[in-house]
Coordinates of C-alpha atoms in Angstrom, one line a residue:
Chain A
M1 CA 231.2 195.5 135.5
A2 CA 230.1 198.1 133.0
L3 CA 233.7 198.9 132.2
S4 CA 234.5 195.3 131.4
R5 CA 231.4 195.0 129.3
S6 CA 232.3 198.1 127.2
I7 CA 235.8 196.6 126.7
T8 CA 234.4 193.3 125.4
L9 CA 232.0 195.3 123.1
R10 CA 234.8 197.3 121.7
R11 CA 236.8 194.2 121.1
I12 CA 233.9 192.6 119.2
I13 CA 233.4 195.8 117.1
R14 CA 237.1 195.8 116.3
K15 CA 237.0 192.2 115.3
T16 CA 233.9 192.6 113.1
C17 CA 235.5 195.7 111.5
W18 CA 238.4 193.7 110.5
M19 CA 236.1 191.1 109.0
L20 CA 234.0 193.7 107.3
E21 CA 237.2 195.1 105.8
L22 CA 238.1 191.7 104.5
I23 CA 234.7 191.2 102.9
R24 CA 234.9 194.7 101.4
G25 CA 238.4 193.9 100.0
L26 CA 237.1 190.6 98.6
G27 CA 234.3 192.5 96.8
R28 CA 236.6 195.1 95.5
S29 CA 239.0 192.6 94.0
G30 CA 236.1 190.5 92.7
F31 CA 234.6 193.6 90.9
G32 CA 238.1 194.5 89.8
F33 CA 238.6 191.1 88.3
F34 CA 235.3 191.1 86.4
E35 CA 235.9 194.7 85.2
T36 CA 239.3 193.7 83.8
L37 CA 237.7 190.6 82.2
G38 CA 235.1 192.8 80.6
R39 CA 237.7 195.4 79.4
F40 CA 239.8 192.5 78.1
N41 CA 237.0 191.2 75.9
L42 CA 235.8 194.6 74.7
F43 CA 239.4 195.3 73.8
L44 CA 239.5 192.3 71.5
L45 CA 236.3 193.6 69.8
K46 CA 238.1 196.9 69.2
I47 CA 241.1 195.2 67.8
L48 CA 239.0 193.1 65.4
V49 CA 237.3 196.3 64.2
G50 CA 240.7 197.8 63.7
I51 CA 242.1 195.0 61.6
P52 CA 240.8 196.2 58.2
A53 CA 242.7 199.5 58.8
V54 CA 245.9 197.5 59.1
L55 CA 245.3 195.7 55.8
V56 CA 245.2 199.1 54.1
R57 CA 248.7 199.8 55.4
P58 CA 250.7 196.6 55.1
R59 CA 253.9 198.3 55.9
L60 CA 252.9 198.6 59.6
L61 CA 252.2 194.9 59.6
I62 CA 255.5 194.0 58.0
A63 CA 257.5 196.0 60.6
Q64 CA 255.7 194.1 63.4
L65 CA 256.1 190.7 61.7
F66 CA 259.8 191.4 61.7
S67 CA 260.0 192.2 65.4
V68 CA 257.6 189.6 66.5
G69 CA 258.3 186.8 64.0
V70 CA 261.8 187.1 62.5
L71 CA 263.4 188.1 65.8
S72 CA 261.8 185.1 67.6
L73 CA 263.1 182.7 65.0
P74 CA 266.6 181.9 66.6
I75 CA 265.2 180.9 70.0
I76 CA 262.4 178.9 68.4
V77 CA 264.7 177.0 66.1
V78 CA 267.4 176.3 68.7
S79 CA 264.9 175.1 71.2
G80 CA 263.2 172.9 68.6
V81 CA 266.5 171.2 67.8
F82 CA 267.2 170.5 71.4
V83 CA 263.7 169.4 72.3
G84 CA 263.8 166.9 69.4
M85 CA 267.3 165.6 70.4
V86 CA 266.3 165.1 74.0
L87 CA 263.1 163.3 73.0
A88 CA 265.0 161.0 70.8
L89 CA 267.6 160.2 73.5
Q90 CA 264.9 159.6 76.2
G91 CA 262.6 157.7 73.9
Y92 CA 265.5 155.5 72.7
N93 CA 266.5 154.5 76.2
T94 CA 263.0 153.4 77.0
L95 CA 262.2 151.8 73.7
V96 CA 265.4 149.8 73.5
D97 CA 264.4 147.7 76.5
F98 CA 261.4 146.4 74.5
G99 CA 263.4 146.0 71.3
A100 CA 261.1 148.7 69.8
E101 CA 263.7 151.4 69.0
E102 CA 262.4 151.3 65.5
S103 CA 259.3 153.2 66.8
L104 CA 261.5 156.2 67.8
G105 CA 260.3 158.2 64.8
V106 CA 256.7 157.8 65.8
V107 CA 257.4 158.8 69.4
V108 CA 259.4 161.9 68.5
A109 CA 257.0 163.0 65.7
L110 CA 253.8 162.5 67.6
S111 CA 254.9 164.2 70.8
I112 CA 256.3 167.1 68.9
V113 CA 253.6 167.6 66.3
R114 CA 250.7 167.1 68.8
E115 CA 252.0 168.7 72.0
L116 CA 255.4 170.0 72.4
G117 CA 255.6 172.0 69.1
P118 CA 252.5 174.2 69.8
V119 CA 252.9 174.4 73.6
V120 CA 256.7 175.1 73.9
T121 CA 256.5 177.5 71.0
G122 CA 253.5 179.2 72.8
L123 CA 255.5 179.5 76.0
L124 CA 258.6 180.8 74.2
F125 CA 256.5 183.1 72.1
A126 CA 254.9 184.6 75.3
G127 CA 258.3 185.0 76.8
R128 CA 260.1 186.4 73.8
A129 CA 257.5 188.3 71.8
G130 CA 254.7 188.8 74.2
S131 CA 256.8 190.5 76.9
A132 CA 258.3 192.8 74.3
L133 CA 254.9 193.8 73.0
T134 CA 253.6 194.5 76.5
A135 CA 256.6 196.6 77.5
E136 CA 256.6 198.5 74.2
I137 CA 252.9 199.4 74.3
G138 CA 253.0 200.0 78.1
L139 CA 255.9 202.4 77.7
M140 CA 254.1 204.2 74.9
K141 CA 251.2 204.7 77.3
A142 CA 253.5 205.8 80.1
T143 CA 255.2 208.4 77.9
E144 CA 251.8 209.5 76.7
Q145 CA 252.5 208.6 73.0
L146 CA 249.1 206.9 72.8
A147 CA 247.4 210.0 74.2
G148 CA 249.3 212.1 71.7
M149 CA 248.1 210.0 68.8
E150 CA 244.5 210.4 70.0
M151 CA 245.1 214.2 70.1
M152 CA 246.1 214.0 66.4
A153 CA 242.9 212.0 65.7
V154 CA 244.9 208.8 65.0
D155 CA 243.3 205.8 66.7
P156 CA 246.1 204.1 68.6
I157 CA 244.2 200.8 68.3
H158 CA 244.3 201.0 64.5
R159 CA 247.8 202.3 64.4
V160 CA 249.6 200.5 67.2
I161 CA 247.6 197.6 68.6
A162 CA 246.0 195.9 65.6
P163 CA 249.2 195.5 63.6
R164 CA 251.0 194.0 66.6
F165 CA 248.1 191.7 67.3
L166 CA 247.8 190.5 63.7
A167 CA 251.6 190.0 63.5
G168 CA 251.5 187.7 66.5
F169 CA 248.5 185.9 65.2
I170 CA 250.2 185.2 61.9
S171 CA 253.7 184.4 63.0
M172 CA 252.9 182.0 65.9
P173 CA 251.6 179.1 63.7
L174 CA 254.5 179.6 61.3
L175 CA 257.0 179.5 64.2
A176 CA 255.3 176.4 65.7
A177 CA 255.5 174.6 62.3
M178 CA 259.2 175.4 62.1
F179 CA 259.7 174.2 65.7
S180 CA 258.0 170.9 64.9
A181 CA 259.9 170.4 61.6
V182 CA 263.3 171.3 63.1
G183 CA 262.6 169.2 66.2
I184 CA 261.9 166.1 64.1
Y185 CA 265.2 166.6 62.3
G186 CA 266.9 167.0 65.7
G187 CA 265.4 163.7 66.7
Y188 CA 266.5 162.2 63.4
F189 CA 270.1 163.5 64.0
V190 CA 270.3 161.8 67.5
G191 CA 268.3 158.7 66.7
V192 CA 269.6 157.8 63.3
G193 CA 273.0 159.6 63.4
L194 CA 274.2 158.9 66.9
L195 CA 272.2 156.0 68.3
G196 CA 271.9 153.9 65.1
V197 CA 268.2 153.5 64.5
D198 CA 267.4 152.5 61.0
E199 CA 266.8 155.5 58.8
G200 CA 264.0 154.0 56.9
A201 CA 262.3 152.7 60.0
Y202 CA 262.5 156.2 61.5
W203 CA 260.7 157.8 58.6
S204 CA 258.5 154.9 57.6
Q205 CA 257.1 154.2 61.0
M206 CA 256.5 157.9 61.4
Q207 CA 254.7 158.2 58.1
S208 CA 252.5 155.2 58.8
K209 CA 251.5 156.4 62.2
V210 CA 251.3 160.2 61.9
D211 CA 248.0 161.3 60.3
L212 CA 247.9 164.5 58.3
Y213 CA 244.5 165.6 59.6
N214 CA 244.4 164.1 63.1
D215 CA 247.9 165.0 64.2
V216 CA 249.5 167.6 62.0
F217 CA 246.4 169.7 61.3
N218 CA 245.2 169.6 65.0
G219 CA 248.7 170.7 66.0
V220 CA 248.4 173.7 63.7
I221 CA 245.0 174.5 65.1
K222 CA 246.5 174.5 68.6
S223 CA 249.3 176.8 67.6
V224 CA 246.8 179.2 65.9
V225 CA 244.7 179.4 69.1
F226 CA 247.8 179.8 71.3
G227 CA 249.1 182.6 69.1
F228 CA 245.8 184.4 69.2
V229 CA 245.5 184.2 73.0
A230 CA 249.1 185.0 73.9
T231 CA 249.2 188.0 71.6
W232 CA 245.8 189.2 72.8
I233 CA 247.0 189.0 76.5
A234 CA 250.2 190.8 75.6
V235 CA 248.7 193.7 73.8
F236 CA 245.9 194.1 76.4
E237 CA 248.3 194.1 79.4
G238 CA 250.4 196.8 77.6
Y239 CA 247.4 198.9 76.8
D240 CA 245.8 198.5 80.2
T241 CA 249.0 199.2 82.2
V242 CA 249.3 201.6 85.1
P243 CA 251.4 204.3 83.3
T244 CA 254.4 204.3 85.6
S245 CA 257.7 202.5 85.2
E246 CA 256.6 200.1 88.0
G247 CA 253.3 199.5 86.3
V248 CA 254.9 198.7 83.0
G249 CA 257.2 196.2 84.8
R250 CA 254.2 194.5 86.5
S251 CA 252.2 194.4 83.3
T252 CA 255.1 192.7 81.5
T253 CA 255.4 190.1 84.2
R254 CA 251.6 189.5 84.2
S255 CA 251.6 189.3 80.4
V256 CA 254.0 186.3 80.4
V257 CA 252.4 184.6 83.5
Y258 CA 248.9 184.9 82.2
A259 CA 249.9 183.8 78.6
A260 CA 251.7 180.8 80.0
F261 CA 248.6 179.9 82.1
A262 CA 246.3 180.4 79.1
V263 CA 248.5 178.3 76.8
L264 CA 248.7 175.4 79.2
G265 CA 245.1 175.5 80.2
L266 CA 243.8 175.8 76.7
D267 CA 246.1 173.0 75.7
F268 CA 244.3 170.6 78.0
V269 CA 240.9 171.8 76.7
L270 CA 241.9 171.5 73.1
T271 CA 243.6 168.1 73.6
A272 CA 240.4 166.8 75.3
L273 CA 238.3 168.1 72.4
M274 CA 240.6 166.8 69.6
F275 CA 241.9 163.5 71.0
G276 CA 239.4 162.8 73.7
D277 CA 237.2 160.4 72.0
Chain B
M1 CA 264.6 202.9 52.8
K2 CA 267.2 200.2 52.5
Q3 CA 266.4 199.0 56.0
T4 CA 262.7 198.6 55.2
K5 CA 263.8 196.5 52.1
T6 CA 265.8 194.1 54.3
M7 CA 263.0 194.0 56.8
E8 CA 260.5 193.1 54.0
L9 CA 263.0 190.4 52.8
M10 CA 263.4 188.9 56.2
V11 CA 259.6 188.8 56.8
G12 CA 259.1 187.2 53.4
M13 CA 261.7 184.6 54.3
L14 CA 260.0 184.0 57.6
I15 CA 256.7 183.3 55.9
A16 CA 258.3 181.1 53.2
A17 CA 260.2 179.1 55.9
G18 CA 257.0 178.7 57.9
I19 CA 255.1 177.4 54.9
A20 CA 258.0 175.2 54.0
A21 CA 257.9 173.7 57.5
L22 CA 254.2 173.0 57.2
F23 CA 254.9 171.4 53.9
V24 CA 257.6 169.2 55.4
L25 CA 255.2 168.2 58.2
A26 CA 252.6 167.3 55.6
M27 CA 254.8 165.5 53.1
K28 CA 257.7 164.0 55.1
V29 CA 256.2 163.4 58.6
S30 CA 252.6 162.4 57.9
N31 CA 251.2 159.6 55.8
L32 CA 250.9 161.8 52.7
G33 CA 254.5 161.5 51.6
T34 CA 255.7 159.3 48.8
F35 CA 259.0 157.6 48.3
S36 CA 260.9 158.1 45.1
A37 CA 263.2 155.2 44.4
A38 CA 266.0 156.6 42.4
N39 CA 268.9 154.4 41.3
S40 CA 267.1 151.1 42.0
Y41 CA 265.6 148.1 40.2
T42 CA 262.2 146.6 41.1
L43 CA 261.5 143.0 42.2
T44 CA 258.1 141.6 43.0
A45 CA 257.3 139.0 45.6
R46 CA 254.0 137.4 46.4
F47 CA 253.2 136.5 50.0
E48 CA 250.3 134.6 51.6
N49 CA 250.5 137.0 54.6
I50 CA 252.6 140.0 55.1
G51 CA 251.9 140.6 58.7
G52 CA 252.8 144.2 59.6
L53 CA 255.0 144.9 56.6
K54 CA 254.8 148.5 55.4
V55 CA 255.9 150.6 52.5
R56 CA 259.5 151.6 53.1
S57 CA 260.2 148.6 55.3
P58 CA 263.7 147.4 55.0
V59 CA 264.8 144.5 52.7
T60 CA 267.9 142.8 53.9
A61 CA 270.3 140.0 52.7
G62 CA 272.5 138.5 55.4
G63 CA 271.4 141.3 57.7
V64 CA 272.6 144.1 55.3
L65 CA 270.1 146.6 53.9
V66 CA 269.9 146.0 50.2
G67 CA 266.5 147.6 49.4
R68 CA 263.2 148.9 50.6
V69 CA 259.5 147.9 50.1
S70 CA 258.2 150.3 47.5
S71 CA 254.5 149.3 47.3
I72 CA 252.1 146.8 48.7
D73 CA 249.0 145.5 46.8
Y74 CA 246.5 142.7 47.1
D75 CA 245.9 140.3 44.3
N76 CA 242.2 139.8 44.2
K77 CA 242.4 136.7 42.0
R78 CA 245.1 134.7 43.6
Y79 CA 244.4 136.0 47.2
E80 CA 247.9 137.0 47.8
A81 CA 249.7 140.1 48.8
V82 CA 251.9 141.5 46.1
V83 CA 255.0 143.4 47.4
A84 CA 257.2 145.5 45.1
I85 CA 260.7 145.9 46.3
G86 CA 263.0 148.7 45.3
M87 CA 266.5 147.1 45.3
D88 CA 269.7 149.0 45.4
K89 CA 271.5 148.9 42.0
A90 CA 274.7 147.9 43.7
Y91 CA 273.2 144.5 44.7
D92 CA 272.0 143.1 41.3
R93 CA 273.3 139.6 41.5
F94 CA 270.7 137.7 43.4
P95 CA 270.0 134.2 41.9
D96 CA 266.4 133.7 40.7
D97 CA 265.8 131.0 43.3
T98 CA 266.3 133.5 46.1
V99 CA 263.9 133.0 49.0
A100 CA 262.1 136.1 50.5
S101 CA 260.8 135.7 54.0
I102 CA 259.2 138.2 56.3
Y103 CA 260.7 138.4 59.8
T104 CA 260.3 140.7 62.8
A105 CA 263.1 142.7 64.2
G106 CA 262.8 142.1 67.9
L107 CA 259.7 141.0 69.8
L108 CA 257.7 144.2 69.0
G109 CA 259.9 145.6 66.3
E110 CA 259.3 146.4 62.7
Q111 CA 258.8 143.7 60.1
Y112 CA 261.3 143.3 57.3
I113 CA 262.0 141.1 54.3
A114 CA 265.0 138.9 54.4
L115 CA 266.5 137.6 51.2
D116 CA 268.3 134.2 51.2
P117 CA 270.2 133.7 47.9
G118 CA 269.9 130.2 46.3
G119 CA 272.3 128.5 44.0
S120 CA 271.0 129.2 40.5
E121 CA 273.1 130.7 37.7
E122 CA 270.4 133.0 36.5
F123 CA 270.0 136.4 38.2
L124 CA 267.0 138.4 39.1
T125 CA 266.6 141.5 37.0
D126 CA 264.4 144.5 36.9
G127 CA 260.7 143.4 37.0
S128 CA 261.4 139.7 38.0
V129 CA 259.2 137.9 40.4
I130 CA 260.7 136.1 43.4
E131 CA 259.2 132.6 43.3
F132 CA 259.9 131.3 46.7
T133 CA 258.5 133.2 49.6
A134 CA 257.7 132.6 53.3
P135 CA 254.8 134.5 54.9
A136 CA 255.0 136.5 58.1
L137 CA 254.4 134.6 61.3
V138 CA 251.4 135.8 63.0
L139 CA 251.8 135.6 66.8
E140 CA 248.1 134.7 67.4
K141 CA 248.2 131.8 65.0
L142 CA 251.3 130.4 66.6
I143 CA 249.8 130.7 70.1
G144 CA 246.6 129.1 68.8
K145 CA 248.6 126.2 67.4
F146 CA 250.5 125.8 70.6
L147 CA 247.3 125.8 72.7
L148 CA 245.7 123.3 70.4
N149 CA 248.8 121.0 70.7
S150 CA 248.9 121.2 74.4
A151 CA 245.2 120.6 74.7
E152 CA 245.5 117.4 72.5
K153 CA 248.4 116.2 74.7
G154 CA 246.4 116.9 77.9
S155 CA 243.3 115.0 76.7
G156 CA 245.4 111.9 75.8
P157 CA 245.9 108.9 78.1

């Protein structure tokens, strides 16, 4: 009788231990999450403080603009052309049923300028430039280059992080604008060149329906926000990495995944704010 | 040193191309752009109602594109819409009794001006006014008329 009771007691203790462990784990990861979030935001503050130091040395910024902006250009331009071409093809097939294929220009221009330009550029930018930034900074940390800089009384945030952040912030809106312009010409090529939509209707309908402030300007604002967030996440993940080869790999993956989440989530919020009324 | 120079050049080109793209979006895609009519002559037509006609809408004769609407104004005294048409120089032999009518391409399509040449010996030249015009058909007006007709028929004996 006593034996069986002690067995049941032990079983209960084991069970509760397991549950306690779960609750402890939950608390640990919750604290970890908020800690990271705090570091993430404080890091932005440090970068912003470091930005004036970059403006004194524009050469650092130019080197980063080259690797972040110019080297991302091919993938952005090629994707832009194809996105525009697909939009024209899809839009034409739907619109032609209603005899409204003259509106193709509006469909292509509005979808690209408002949504696809900023969002697709943001995703591509996170994949192409953001991952490279994270891996580069993470490897610098893993090989103790950042610590070495600190030993030489050079602030790695001024020297390494801020130029990269500023370069991403500047190049993203430019890349998105190029994506949009090229995409509209891709749609023009398919719609007018191959499918035979009237050239004047393509441009005139577009010009009469696309508003400079409401559509073009809001698209640019979106791309600025996405560039800011995607670069911020990329440099933070690199700076905050676990300094091992495995850690750098994980940070690079996280950088792309989080940036993609941030771009898509913020896109919804910004769209609701801009076009919601 | 040479490498930094090329790098600077490429970055400069990136920024220039980005600004050019923004400029294209502003001028060509949005409603800010203007249309320069090179190699054309201008005709004017007055319409009672232009429906959904827009600047840069096509102007056709026999279904062939011969020009584009270059500006639309409203005459405050005669209560008419004044449409300026930029005509292609290649088609400069339209008689002065040509009729300009506004039609719709398809059910929901864009509106355009169709020119029907008359039989006069005199030709329209730069700055001439097309005397005979037919206004756009407004769908609501047509439906209203149709309903009125059927109501009258229904109330009869």
